[in-house]
Coordinates of C-alpha atoms and ligand atoms in Angstrom, one line a residue:
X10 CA 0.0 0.0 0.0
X11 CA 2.9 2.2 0.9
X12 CA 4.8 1.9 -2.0
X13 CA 1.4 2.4 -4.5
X14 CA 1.2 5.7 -2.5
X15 CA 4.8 6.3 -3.0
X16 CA 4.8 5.6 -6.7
X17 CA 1.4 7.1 -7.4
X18 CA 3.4 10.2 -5.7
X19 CA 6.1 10.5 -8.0
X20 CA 4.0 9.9 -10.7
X21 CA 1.9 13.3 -9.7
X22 CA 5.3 14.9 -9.0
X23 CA 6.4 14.1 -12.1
X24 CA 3.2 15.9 -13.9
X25 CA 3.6 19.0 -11.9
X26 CA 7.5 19.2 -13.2
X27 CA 6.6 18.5 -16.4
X28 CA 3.6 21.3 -16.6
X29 CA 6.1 23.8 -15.1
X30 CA 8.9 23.1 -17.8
X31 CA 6.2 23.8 -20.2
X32 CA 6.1 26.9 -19.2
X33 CA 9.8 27.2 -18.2
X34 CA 12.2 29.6 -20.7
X35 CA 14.3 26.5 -22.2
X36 CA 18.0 26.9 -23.1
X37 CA 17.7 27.9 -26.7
X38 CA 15.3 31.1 -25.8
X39 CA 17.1 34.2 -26.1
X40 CA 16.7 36.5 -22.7
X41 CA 14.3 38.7 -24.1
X42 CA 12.1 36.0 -25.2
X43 CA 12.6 34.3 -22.2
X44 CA 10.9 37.5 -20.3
X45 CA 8.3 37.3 -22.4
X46 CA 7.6 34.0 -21.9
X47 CA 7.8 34.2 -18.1
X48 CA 5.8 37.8 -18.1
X49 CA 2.9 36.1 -19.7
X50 CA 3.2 32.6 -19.0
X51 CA 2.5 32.2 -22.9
X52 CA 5.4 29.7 -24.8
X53 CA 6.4 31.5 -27.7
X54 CA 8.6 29.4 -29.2
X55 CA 8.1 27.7 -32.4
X56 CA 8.1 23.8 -32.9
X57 CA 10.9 22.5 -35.1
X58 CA 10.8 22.3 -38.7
X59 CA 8.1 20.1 -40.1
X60 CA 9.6 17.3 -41.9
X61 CA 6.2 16.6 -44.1
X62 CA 6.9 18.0 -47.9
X63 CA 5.6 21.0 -48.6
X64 CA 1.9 21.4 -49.0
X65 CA 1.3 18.8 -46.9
X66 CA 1.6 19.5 -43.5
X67 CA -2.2 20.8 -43.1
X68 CA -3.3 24.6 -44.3
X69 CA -2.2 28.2 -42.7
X70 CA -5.5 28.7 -41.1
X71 CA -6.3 24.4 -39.7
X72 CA -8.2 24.3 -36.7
X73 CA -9.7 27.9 -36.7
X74 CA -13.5 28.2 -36.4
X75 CA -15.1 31.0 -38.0
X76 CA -18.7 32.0 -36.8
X77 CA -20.0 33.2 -40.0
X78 CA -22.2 35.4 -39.6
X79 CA -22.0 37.3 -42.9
X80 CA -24.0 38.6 -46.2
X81 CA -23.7 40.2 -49.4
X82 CA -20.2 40.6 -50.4
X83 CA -17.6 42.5 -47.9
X84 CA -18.2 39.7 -44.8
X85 CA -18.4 36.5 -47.4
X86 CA -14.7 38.2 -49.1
X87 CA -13.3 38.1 -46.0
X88 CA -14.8 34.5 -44.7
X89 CA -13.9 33.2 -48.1
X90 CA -10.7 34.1 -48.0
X91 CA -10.2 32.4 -44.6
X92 CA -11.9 29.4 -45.9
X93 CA -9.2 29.5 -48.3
X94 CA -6.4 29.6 -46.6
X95 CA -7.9 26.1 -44.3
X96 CA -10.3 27.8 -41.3
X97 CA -13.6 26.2 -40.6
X98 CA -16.3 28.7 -41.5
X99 CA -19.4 27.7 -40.1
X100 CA -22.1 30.3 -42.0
X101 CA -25.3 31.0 -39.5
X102 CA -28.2 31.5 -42.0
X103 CA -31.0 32.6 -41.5
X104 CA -33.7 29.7 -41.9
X105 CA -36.0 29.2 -45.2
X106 CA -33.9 32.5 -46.4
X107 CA -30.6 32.4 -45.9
X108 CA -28.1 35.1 -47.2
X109 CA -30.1 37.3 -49.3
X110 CA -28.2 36.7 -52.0
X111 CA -29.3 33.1 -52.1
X112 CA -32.5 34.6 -53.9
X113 CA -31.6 37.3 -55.5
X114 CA -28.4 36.6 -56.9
X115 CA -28.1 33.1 -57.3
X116 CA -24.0 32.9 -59.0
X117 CA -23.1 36.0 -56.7
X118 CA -23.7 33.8 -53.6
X119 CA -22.2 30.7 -54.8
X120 CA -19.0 32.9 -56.0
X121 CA -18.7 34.5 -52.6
X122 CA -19.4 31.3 -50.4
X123 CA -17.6 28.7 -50.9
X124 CA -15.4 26.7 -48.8
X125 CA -18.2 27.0 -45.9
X126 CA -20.2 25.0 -44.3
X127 CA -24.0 26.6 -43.6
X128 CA -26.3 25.9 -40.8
X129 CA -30.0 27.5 -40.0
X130 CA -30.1 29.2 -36.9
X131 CA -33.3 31.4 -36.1
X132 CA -31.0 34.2 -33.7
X133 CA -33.9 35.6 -31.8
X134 CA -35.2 32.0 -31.1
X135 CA -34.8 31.1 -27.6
X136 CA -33.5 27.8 -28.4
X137 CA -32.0 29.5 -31.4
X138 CA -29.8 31.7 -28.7
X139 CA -28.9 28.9 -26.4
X140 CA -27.2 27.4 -30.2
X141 CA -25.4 30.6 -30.3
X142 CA -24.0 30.5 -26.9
X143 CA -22.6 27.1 -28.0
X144 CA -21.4 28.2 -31.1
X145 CA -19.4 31.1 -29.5
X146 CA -17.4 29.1 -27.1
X147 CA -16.9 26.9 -29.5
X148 CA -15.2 29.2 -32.4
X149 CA -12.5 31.3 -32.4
X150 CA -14.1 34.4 -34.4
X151 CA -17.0 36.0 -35.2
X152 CA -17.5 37.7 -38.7
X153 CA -20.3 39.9 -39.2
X154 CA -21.7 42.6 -41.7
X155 CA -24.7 43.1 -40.4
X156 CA -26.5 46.7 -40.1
X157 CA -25.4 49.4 -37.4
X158 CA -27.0 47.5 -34.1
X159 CA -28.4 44.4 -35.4
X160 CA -26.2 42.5 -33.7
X161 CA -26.7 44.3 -29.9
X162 CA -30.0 43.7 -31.5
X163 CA -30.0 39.8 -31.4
X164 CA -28.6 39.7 -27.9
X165 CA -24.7 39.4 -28.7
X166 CA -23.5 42.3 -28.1
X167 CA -19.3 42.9 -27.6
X168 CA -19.7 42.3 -23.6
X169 CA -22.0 39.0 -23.7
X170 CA -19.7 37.7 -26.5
X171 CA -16.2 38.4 -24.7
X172 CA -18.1 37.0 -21.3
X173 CA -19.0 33.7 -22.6
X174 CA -15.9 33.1 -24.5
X175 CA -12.8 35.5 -23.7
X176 CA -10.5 34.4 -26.2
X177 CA -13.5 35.3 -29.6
X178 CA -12.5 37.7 -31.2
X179 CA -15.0 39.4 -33.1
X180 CA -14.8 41.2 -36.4
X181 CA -17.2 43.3 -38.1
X182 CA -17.5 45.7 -41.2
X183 CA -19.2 48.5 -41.0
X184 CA -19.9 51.8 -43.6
X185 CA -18.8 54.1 -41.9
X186 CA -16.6 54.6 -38.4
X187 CA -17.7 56.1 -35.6
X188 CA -19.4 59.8 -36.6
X189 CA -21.9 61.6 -38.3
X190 CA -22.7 58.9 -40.3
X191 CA -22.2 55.4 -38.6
X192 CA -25.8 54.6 -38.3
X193 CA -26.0 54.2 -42.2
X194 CA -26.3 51.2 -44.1
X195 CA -23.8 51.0 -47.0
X196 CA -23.9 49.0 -50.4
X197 CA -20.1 49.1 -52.6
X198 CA -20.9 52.2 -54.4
X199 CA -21.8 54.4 -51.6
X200 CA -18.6 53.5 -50.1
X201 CA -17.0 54.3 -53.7
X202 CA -18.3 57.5 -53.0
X203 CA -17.7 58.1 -49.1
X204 CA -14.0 57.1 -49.4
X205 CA -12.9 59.6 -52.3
X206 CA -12.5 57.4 -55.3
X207 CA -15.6 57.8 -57.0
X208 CA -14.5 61.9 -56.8
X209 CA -11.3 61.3 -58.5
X210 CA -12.1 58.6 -60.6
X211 CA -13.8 59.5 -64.5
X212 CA -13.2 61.8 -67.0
X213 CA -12.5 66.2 -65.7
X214 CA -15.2 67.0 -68.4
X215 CA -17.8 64.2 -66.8
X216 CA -19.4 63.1 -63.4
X217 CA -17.7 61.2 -60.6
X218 CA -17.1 57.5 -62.0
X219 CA -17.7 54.1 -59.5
X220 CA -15.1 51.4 -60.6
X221 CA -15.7 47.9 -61.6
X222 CA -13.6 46.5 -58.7
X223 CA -15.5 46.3 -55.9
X224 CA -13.0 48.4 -53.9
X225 CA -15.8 48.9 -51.4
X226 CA -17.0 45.3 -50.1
X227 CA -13.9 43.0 -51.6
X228 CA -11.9 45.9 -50.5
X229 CA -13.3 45.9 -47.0
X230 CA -13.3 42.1 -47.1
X231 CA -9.6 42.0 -47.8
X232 CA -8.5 44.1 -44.9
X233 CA -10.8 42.8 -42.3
X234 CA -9.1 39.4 -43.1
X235 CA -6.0 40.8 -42.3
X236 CA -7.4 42.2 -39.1
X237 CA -8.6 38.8 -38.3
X238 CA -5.1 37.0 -38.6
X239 CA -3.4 39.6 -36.8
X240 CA -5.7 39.3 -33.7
X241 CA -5.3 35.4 -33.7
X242 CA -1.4 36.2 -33.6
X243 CA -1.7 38.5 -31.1
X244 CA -4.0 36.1 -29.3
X245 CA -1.6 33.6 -29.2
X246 CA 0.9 36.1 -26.7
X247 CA -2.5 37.5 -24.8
X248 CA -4.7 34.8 -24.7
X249 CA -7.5 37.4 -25.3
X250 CA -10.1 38.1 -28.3
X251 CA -10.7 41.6 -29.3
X252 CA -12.4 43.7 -31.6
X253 CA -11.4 44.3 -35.5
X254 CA -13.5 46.5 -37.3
X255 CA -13.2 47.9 -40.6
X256 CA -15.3 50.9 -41.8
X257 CA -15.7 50.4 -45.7
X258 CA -14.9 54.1 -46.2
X259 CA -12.0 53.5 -44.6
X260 CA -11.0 50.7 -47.0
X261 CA -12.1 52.5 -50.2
X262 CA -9.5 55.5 -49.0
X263 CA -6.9 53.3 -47.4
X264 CA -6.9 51.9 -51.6
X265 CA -7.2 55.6 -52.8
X266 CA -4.8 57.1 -51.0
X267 CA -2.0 58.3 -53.4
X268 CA -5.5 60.7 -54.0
X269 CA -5.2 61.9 -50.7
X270 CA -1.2 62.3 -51.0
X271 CA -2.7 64.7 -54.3
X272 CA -4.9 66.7 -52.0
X273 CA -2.0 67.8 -50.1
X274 CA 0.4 68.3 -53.0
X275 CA -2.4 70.3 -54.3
X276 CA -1.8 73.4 -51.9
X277 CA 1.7 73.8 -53.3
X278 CA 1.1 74.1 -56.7
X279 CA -0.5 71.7 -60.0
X280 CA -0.3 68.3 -60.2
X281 CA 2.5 68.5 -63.3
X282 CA 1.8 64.9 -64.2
X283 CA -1.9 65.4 -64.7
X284 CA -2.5 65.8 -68.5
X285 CA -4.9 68.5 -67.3
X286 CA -1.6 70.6 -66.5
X287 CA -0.1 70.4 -69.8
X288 CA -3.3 71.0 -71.0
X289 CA -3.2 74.6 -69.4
X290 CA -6.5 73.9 -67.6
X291 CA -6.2 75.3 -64.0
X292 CA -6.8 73.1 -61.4
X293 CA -9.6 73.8 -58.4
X294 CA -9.2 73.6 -54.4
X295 CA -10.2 69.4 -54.9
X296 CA -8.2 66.5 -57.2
X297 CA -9.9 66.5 -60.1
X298 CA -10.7 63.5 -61.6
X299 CA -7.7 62.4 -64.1
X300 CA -9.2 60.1 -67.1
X301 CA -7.0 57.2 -67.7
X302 CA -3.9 59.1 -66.3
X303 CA -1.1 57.3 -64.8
X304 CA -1.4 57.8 -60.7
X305 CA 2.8 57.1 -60.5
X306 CA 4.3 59.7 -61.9
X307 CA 4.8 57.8 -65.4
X308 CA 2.8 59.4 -67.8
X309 CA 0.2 56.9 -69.0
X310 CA -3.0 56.8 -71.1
X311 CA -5.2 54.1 -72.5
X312 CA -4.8 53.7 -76.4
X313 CA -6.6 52.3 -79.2
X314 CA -5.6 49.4 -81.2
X315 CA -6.0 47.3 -84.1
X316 CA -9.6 46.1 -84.4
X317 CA -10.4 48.9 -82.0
X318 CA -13.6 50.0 -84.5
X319 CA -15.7 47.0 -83.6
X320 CA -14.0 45.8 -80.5
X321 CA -15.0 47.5 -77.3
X322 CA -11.5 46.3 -75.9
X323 CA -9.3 46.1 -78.5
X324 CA -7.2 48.8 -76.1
X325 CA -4.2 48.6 -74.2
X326 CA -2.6 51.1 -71.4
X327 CA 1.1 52.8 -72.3
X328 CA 3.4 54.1 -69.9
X329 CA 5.8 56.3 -71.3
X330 CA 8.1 55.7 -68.0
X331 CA 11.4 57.7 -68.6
X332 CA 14.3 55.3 -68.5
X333 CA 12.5 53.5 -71.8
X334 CA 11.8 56.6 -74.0
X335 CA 14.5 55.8 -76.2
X336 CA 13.3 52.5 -77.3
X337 CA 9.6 53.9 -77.4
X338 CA 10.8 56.7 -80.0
X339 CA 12.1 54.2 -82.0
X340 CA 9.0 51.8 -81.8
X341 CA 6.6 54.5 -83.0
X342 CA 9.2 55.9 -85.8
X343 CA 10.2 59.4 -84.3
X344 CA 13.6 58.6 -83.7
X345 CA 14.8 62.2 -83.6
X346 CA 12.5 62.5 -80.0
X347 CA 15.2 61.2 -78.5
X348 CA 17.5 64.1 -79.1
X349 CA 14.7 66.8 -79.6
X350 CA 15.0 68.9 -76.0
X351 CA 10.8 69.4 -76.7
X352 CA 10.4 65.5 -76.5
X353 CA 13.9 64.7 -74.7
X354 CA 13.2 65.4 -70.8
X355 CA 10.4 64.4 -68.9
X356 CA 9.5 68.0 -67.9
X357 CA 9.3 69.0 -71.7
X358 CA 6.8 66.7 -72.9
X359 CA 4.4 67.0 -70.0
X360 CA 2.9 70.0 -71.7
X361 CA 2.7 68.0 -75.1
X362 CA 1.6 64.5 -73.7
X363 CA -2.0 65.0 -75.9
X364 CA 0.3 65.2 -78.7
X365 CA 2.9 62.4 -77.5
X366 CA -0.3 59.3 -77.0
X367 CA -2.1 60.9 -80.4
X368 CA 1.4 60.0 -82.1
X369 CA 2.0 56.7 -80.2
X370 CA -1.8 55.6 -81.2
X371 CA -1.3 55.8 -85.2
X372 CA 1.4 53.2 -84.4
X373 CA -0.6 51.0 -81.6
X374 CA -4.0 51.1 -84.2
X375 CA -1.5 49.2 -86.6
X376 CA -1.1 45.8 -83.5
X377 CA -3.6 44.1 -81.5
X378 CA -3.0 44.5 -77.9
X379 CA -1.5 41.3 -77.6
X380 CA 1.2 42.1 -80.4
X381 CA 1.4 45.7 -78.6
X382 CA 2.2 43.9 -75.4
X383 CA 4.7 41.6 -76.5
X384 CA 6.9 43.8 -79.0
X385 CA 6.7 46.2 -75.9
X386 CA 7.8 43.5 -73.3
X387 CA 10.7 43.0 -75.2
X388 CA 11.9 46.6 -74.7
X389 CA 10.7 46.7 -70.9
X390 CA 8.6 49.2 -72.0
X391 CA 5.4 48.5 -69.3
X392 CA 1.8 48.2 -71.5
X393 CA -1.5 46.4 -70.2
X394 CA -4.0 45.1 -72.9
X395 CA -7.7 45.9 -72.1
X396 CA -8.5 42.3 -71.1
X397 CA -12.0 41.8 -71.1
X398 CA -14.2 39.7 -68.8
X399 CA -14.6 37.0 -71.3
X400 CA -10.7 37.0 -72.5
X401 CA -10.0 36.4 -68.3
X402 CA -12.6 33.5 -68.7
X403 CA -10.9 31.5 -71.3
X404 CA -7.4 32.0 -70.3
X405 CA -5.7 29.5 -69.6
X406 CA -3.1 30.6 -67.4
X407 CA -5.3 31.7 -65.1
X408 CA -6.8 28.8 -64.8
X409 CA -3.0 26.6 -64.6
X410 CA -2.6 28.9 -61.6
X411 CA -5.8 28.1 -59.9
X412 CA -6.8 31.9 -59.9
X413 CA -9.8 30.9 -62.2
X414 CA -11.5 27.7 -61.3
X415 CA -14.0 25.8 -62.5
X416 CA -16.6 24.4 -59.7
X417 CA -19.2 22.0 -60.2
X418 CA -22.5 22.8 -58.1
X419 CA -25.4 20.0 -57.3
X420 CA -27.8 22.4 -58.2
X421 CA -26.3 25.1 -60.4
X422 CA -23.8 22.5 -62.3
X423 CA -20.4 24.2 -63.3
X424 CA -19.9 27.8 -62.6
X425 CA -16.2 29.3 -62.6
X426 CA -15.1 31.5 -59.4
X427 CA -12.2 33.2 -58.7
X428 CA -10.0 31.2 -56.3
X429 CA -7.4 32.1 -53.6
X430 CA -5.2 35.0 -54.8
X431 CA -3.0 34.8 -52.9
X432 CA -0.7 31.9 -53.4
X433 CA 1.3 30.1 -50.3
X434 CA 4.0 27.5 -50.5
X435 CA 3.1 25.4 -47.7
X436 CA -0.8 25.9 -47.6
X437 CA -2.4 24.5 -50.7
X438 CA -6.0 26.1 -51.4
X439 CA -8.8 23.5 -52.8
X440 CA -11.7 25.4 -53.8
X441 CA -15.1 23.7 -52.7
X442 CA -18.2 24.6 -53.9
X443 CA -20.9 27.3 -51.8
X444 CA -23.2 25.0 -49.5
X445 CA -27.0 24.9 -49.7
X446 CA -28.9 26.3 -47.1
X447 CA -28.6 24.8 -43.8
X448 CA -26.5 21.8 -45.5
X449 CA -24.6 21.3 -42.2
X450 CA -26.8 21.9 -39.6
X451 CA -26.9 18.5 -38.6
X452 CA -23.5 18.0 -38.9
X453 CA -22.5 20.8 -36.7
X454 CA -25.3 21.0 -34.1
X455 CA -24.4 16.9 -33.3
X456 CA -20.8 16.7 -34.5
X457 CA -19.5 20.0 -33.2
X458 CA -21.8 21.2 -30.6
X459 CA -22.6 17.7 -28.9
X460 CA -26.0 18.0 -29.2
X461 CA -27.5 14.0 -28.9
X462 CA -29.8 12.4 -31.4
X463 CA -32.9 13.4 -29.4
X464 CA -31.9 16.9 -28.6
X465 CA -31.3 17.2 -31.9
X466 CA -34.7 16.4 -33.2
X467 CA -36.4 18.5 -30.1
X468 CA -34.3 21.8 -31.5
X469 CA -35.7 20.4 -35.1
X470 CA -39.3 20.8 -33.5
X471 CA -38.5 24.0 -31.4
X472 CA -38.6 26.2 -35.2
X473 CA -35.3 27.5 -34.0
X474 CA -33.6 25.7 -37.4
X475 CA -36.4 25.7 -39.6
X476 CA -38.3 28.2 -41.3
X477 CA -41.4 29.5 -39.3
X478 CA -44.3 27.1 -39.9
X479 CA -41.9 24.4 -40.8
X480 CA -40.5 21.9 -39.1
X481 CA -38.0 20.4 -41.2
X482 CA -34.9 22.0 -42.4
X483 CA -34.7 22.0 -46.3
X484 CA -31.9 22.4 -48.5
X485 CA -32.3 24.6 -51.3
Ligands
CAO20 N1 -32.0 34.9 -37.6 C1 -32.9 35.9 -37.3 N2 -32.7 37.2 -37.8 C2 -31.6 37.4 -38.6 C3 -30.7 36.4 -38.9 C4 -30.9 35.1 -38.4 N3 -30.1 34.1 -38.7 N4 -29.8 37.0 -39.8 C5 -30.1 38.2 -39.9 N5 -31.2 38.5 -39.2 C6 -31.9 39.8 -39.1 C7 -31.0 40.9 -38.4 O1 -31.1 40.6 -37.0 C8 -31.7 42.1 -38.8 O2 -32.9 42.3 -38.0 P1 -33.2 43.7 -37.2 O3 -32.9 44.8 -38.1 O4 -34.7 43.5 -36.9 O5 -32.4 43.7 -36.0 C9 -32.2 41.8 -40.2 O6 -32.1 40.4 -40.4 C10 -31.6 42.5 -41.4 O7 -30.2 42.6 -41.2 P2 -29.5 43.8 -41.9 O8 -30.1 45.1 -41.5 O9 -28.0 43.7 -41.8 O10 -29.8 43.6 -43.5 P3 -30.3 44.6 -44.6 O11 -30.6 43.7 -45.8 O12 -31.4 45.4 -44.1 O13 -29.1 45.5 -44.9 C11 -26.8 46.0 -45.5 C12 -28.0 45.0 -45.7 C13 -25.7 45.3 -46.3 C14 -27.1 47.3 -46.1 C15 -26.4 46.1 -44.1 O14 -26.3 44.8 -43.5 C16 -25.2 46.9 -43.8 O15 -25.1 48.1 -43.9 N6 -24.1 46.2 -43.4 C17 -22.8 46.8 -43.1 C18 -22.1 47.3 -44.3 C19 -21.8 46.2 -45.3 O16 -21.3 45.2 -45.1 N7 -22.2 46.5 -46.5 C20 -21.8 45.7 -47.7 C21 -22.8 44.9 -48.2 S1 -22.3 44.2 -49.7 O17 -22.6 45.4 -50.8

């Protein structure tokens, strides 16, 4: 009996040791690290070297759980692109409707949701809550896009969230910041607008222009993604969640900023590289809006070329960057540019750019853009061909690289979707198709939230997962 009690002992001695050299600065720390680690009691240290080949030691993101609880575009970006890169997201829907672009915009969902996994929750549901509460300790962060309020509104506000599970951190995107104006609910263009690139973008003599890119909600998206990652890092010395939010106005100027640089550059005289300057047309107290001008300094302009007359794209951007203006006066056949001090300098041809792109036109009309770009190329000189949405459709190097990707959908069939953009040596992105509505709920209410068979079908009954009047959860 003595020596059980002995050896059982030891045994619990040895645990203790063991738990505190966990903690304990090893040998290989430096001291400041070592400081660190005893200051917060949090090991820092990374593991060795994985010895699995590359792409296949699990994704960037394994073994994070995203609460979903996003719509329209800016959230699903930014849950997309986590999804991507190997987190869980677990999109709360709401039940019989789902994301209202389910409905309304059938291959704009499906583009924007894949790689999750969807489950029905009715959130102002009692039972529906109690789910939630589950959900929150179980993930690691929430993303939402809701309206100003509407999730205080549903109950989960910042202090019931951090109170039930400390370490969530919980990211939202919002139009606007704190101010005048944070009460509003904001679509992509309005945030065009609010964030200063719809005033600079377009032609002087015409109205403000929105963009194509949706600067605005993928924008927002992107860097609330970023937000995200960097709070699980910081997370991992804290041990605590926190808030990220990103106000799409924000986003839109963060991405027009050079703009704002203008504003300022503004009060100390014309913007020289504006063709507007050279033009002789005085510039007001605001950046005007600057065409197809080139925002880096390069004078730049969007050309036509061969085919132009019943091609809408059959166009392709020149930059007539310094260091290649040689080669570029040979191209277009005015060799004696290169020598002529009205041509020679940068500084002289700024007032004659008009002239410059009329002259480097007659010679682009005689090439397709593709020719343009690759007699260019081979003279560094930088050119873009107006690719249209079709041309990006059918290219096949898009596609080798994964950027463009073909997805076959149950109920849709094949759709293409852009994939992961960003491209990671060690984390391999798969691209799965968008789920149908409520599609998991099963799954994750037994498999992930431990909910038994019975409870299961009691919740079923409750109307918390099913639309109202129904019982059952469809998949549509
Ligand atoms: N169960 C029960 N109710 C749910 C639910 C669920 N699972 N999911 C959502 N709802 C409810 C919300 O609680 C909210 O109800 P209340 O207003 O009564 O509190 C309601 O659905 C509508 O939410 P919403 O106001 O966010 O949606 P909307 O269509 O009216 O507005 C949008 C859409 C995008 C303008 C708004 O959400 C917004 O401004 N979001 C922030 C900015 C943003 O991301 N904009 C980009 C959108 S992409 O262009």
């Amino acid at each position: 009996m003595a020596t059980r009690k002995k050896a059982a002992g030891k045994a619990a001695a040895k645990k203790v040791a063991k738990k505190q050299a966990a903690k304990r600065p090893t040998s290989k720390m430096t001291a400041q690290k070592a400081d660190a680690v005893r200051k917060s009691g949090v090991v820092t240290e990374l593991p060795p070297p994985s010895t699995k080949p590359w792409g296949e030691a699990g994704k960037a993101l394994d073994g994070v759980r995203i609460l979903d609880f996003t719509h329209v575009q800016s959230g699903p970006t930014c849950t997309q692109l986590l999804g991507y890169m190997g987190a869980d997201c677990i999109k709360v829907e709401r039940p019989g409707v789902g994301d209202i672009t389910r409905g309304q915009l059938r291959l704009y969902f499906t583009m924007l949701n894949g790689n999750k996994r969807s489950i029905t929750i009715d959130s102002k549901h009692p039972k529906g809550k109690e789910i939630l509460e589950r959900l929150i300790k179980h993930c690691d962060v929430l993303v939402e896009n809701f309206a100003p309020g509407a999730l205080d509104r549903m109950g989960l506000t910042w202090d019931y969230i951090h109170k039930t599970n400390p370490q969530m951190i919980v990211a939202s995107v919002k139009g606007f910041g704190p101010g005048p104006y944070e009460d509003c609910k904001v679509y992509e263009n309005v945030a065009q607008c609010a964030g200063g690139a719809a005033s600079t973008t377009g032609f002087r003599e015409g109205p403000p222009l929105v963009t194509g890119a949706q600067i605005g909600d993928s924008g927002t998206g992107l860097h609330l993604a970023f937000g995200i990652v960097s709070a699980l890092y910081q997370r991992m010395r804290t041990g605590r969640g926190q808030r990220v939010r990103c106000a799409m106005q924000d986003g839109v100027l963060n991405l027009a900023r050079v703009k704002l640089r203008d504003q300022q550059r503004l009060t100390h005289g014309p913007l020289t590289e504006y063709s507007q300057h050279g033009e002789g047309v005085p510039f007001g107290k605001a950046v005007p809006r600057a065409g197809n001008d080139s925002g880096g300094g390069q004078p730049g302009w969007i050309l036509k070329c061969k085919g132009w007359e019943t091609d809408p794209d059959a166009y392709t951007y020149f930059i007539t960057q310094a260091p290649v203006w040689g080669p570029i006066c040979d191209l277009i056949g005015k060799p004696e540019w290169k020598t002529d001090p009205d041509y020679a300098a940068p500084p002289a041809r700024l007032p004659r750019l008009r002239h410059i792109f009329n002259t480097i036109e007659e010679w682009t009309k005689t090439k397709t853009k593709f020719e343009v770009m690759e007699i260019c190329n081979q003279h560094d000189i930088p050119v873009g061909p107006i690719l249209s949405m079709k041309e990006i459709a059918e290219d096949q190097s898009l596609r080798d690289t994964g950027t463009v990707v073909e997805v076959d959908h149950p109920t849709r069939g094949k759709y293409l979707t852009v994939g992961n953009p960003i491209k990671m040596s060690d984390s391999v992105t798969e691209v799965k198709r968008s789920p149908l509505l409520g599609e998991h709920t099963e799954e994750i209410l037994i498999e992930e939230l431990g909910y038994s068979a019975e409870e299961f079908a009691a919740i079923k009954n409750s109307g918390a997962i099913t639309p109202s009047g129904k019982k059952e959860t469809e998949a549509a």
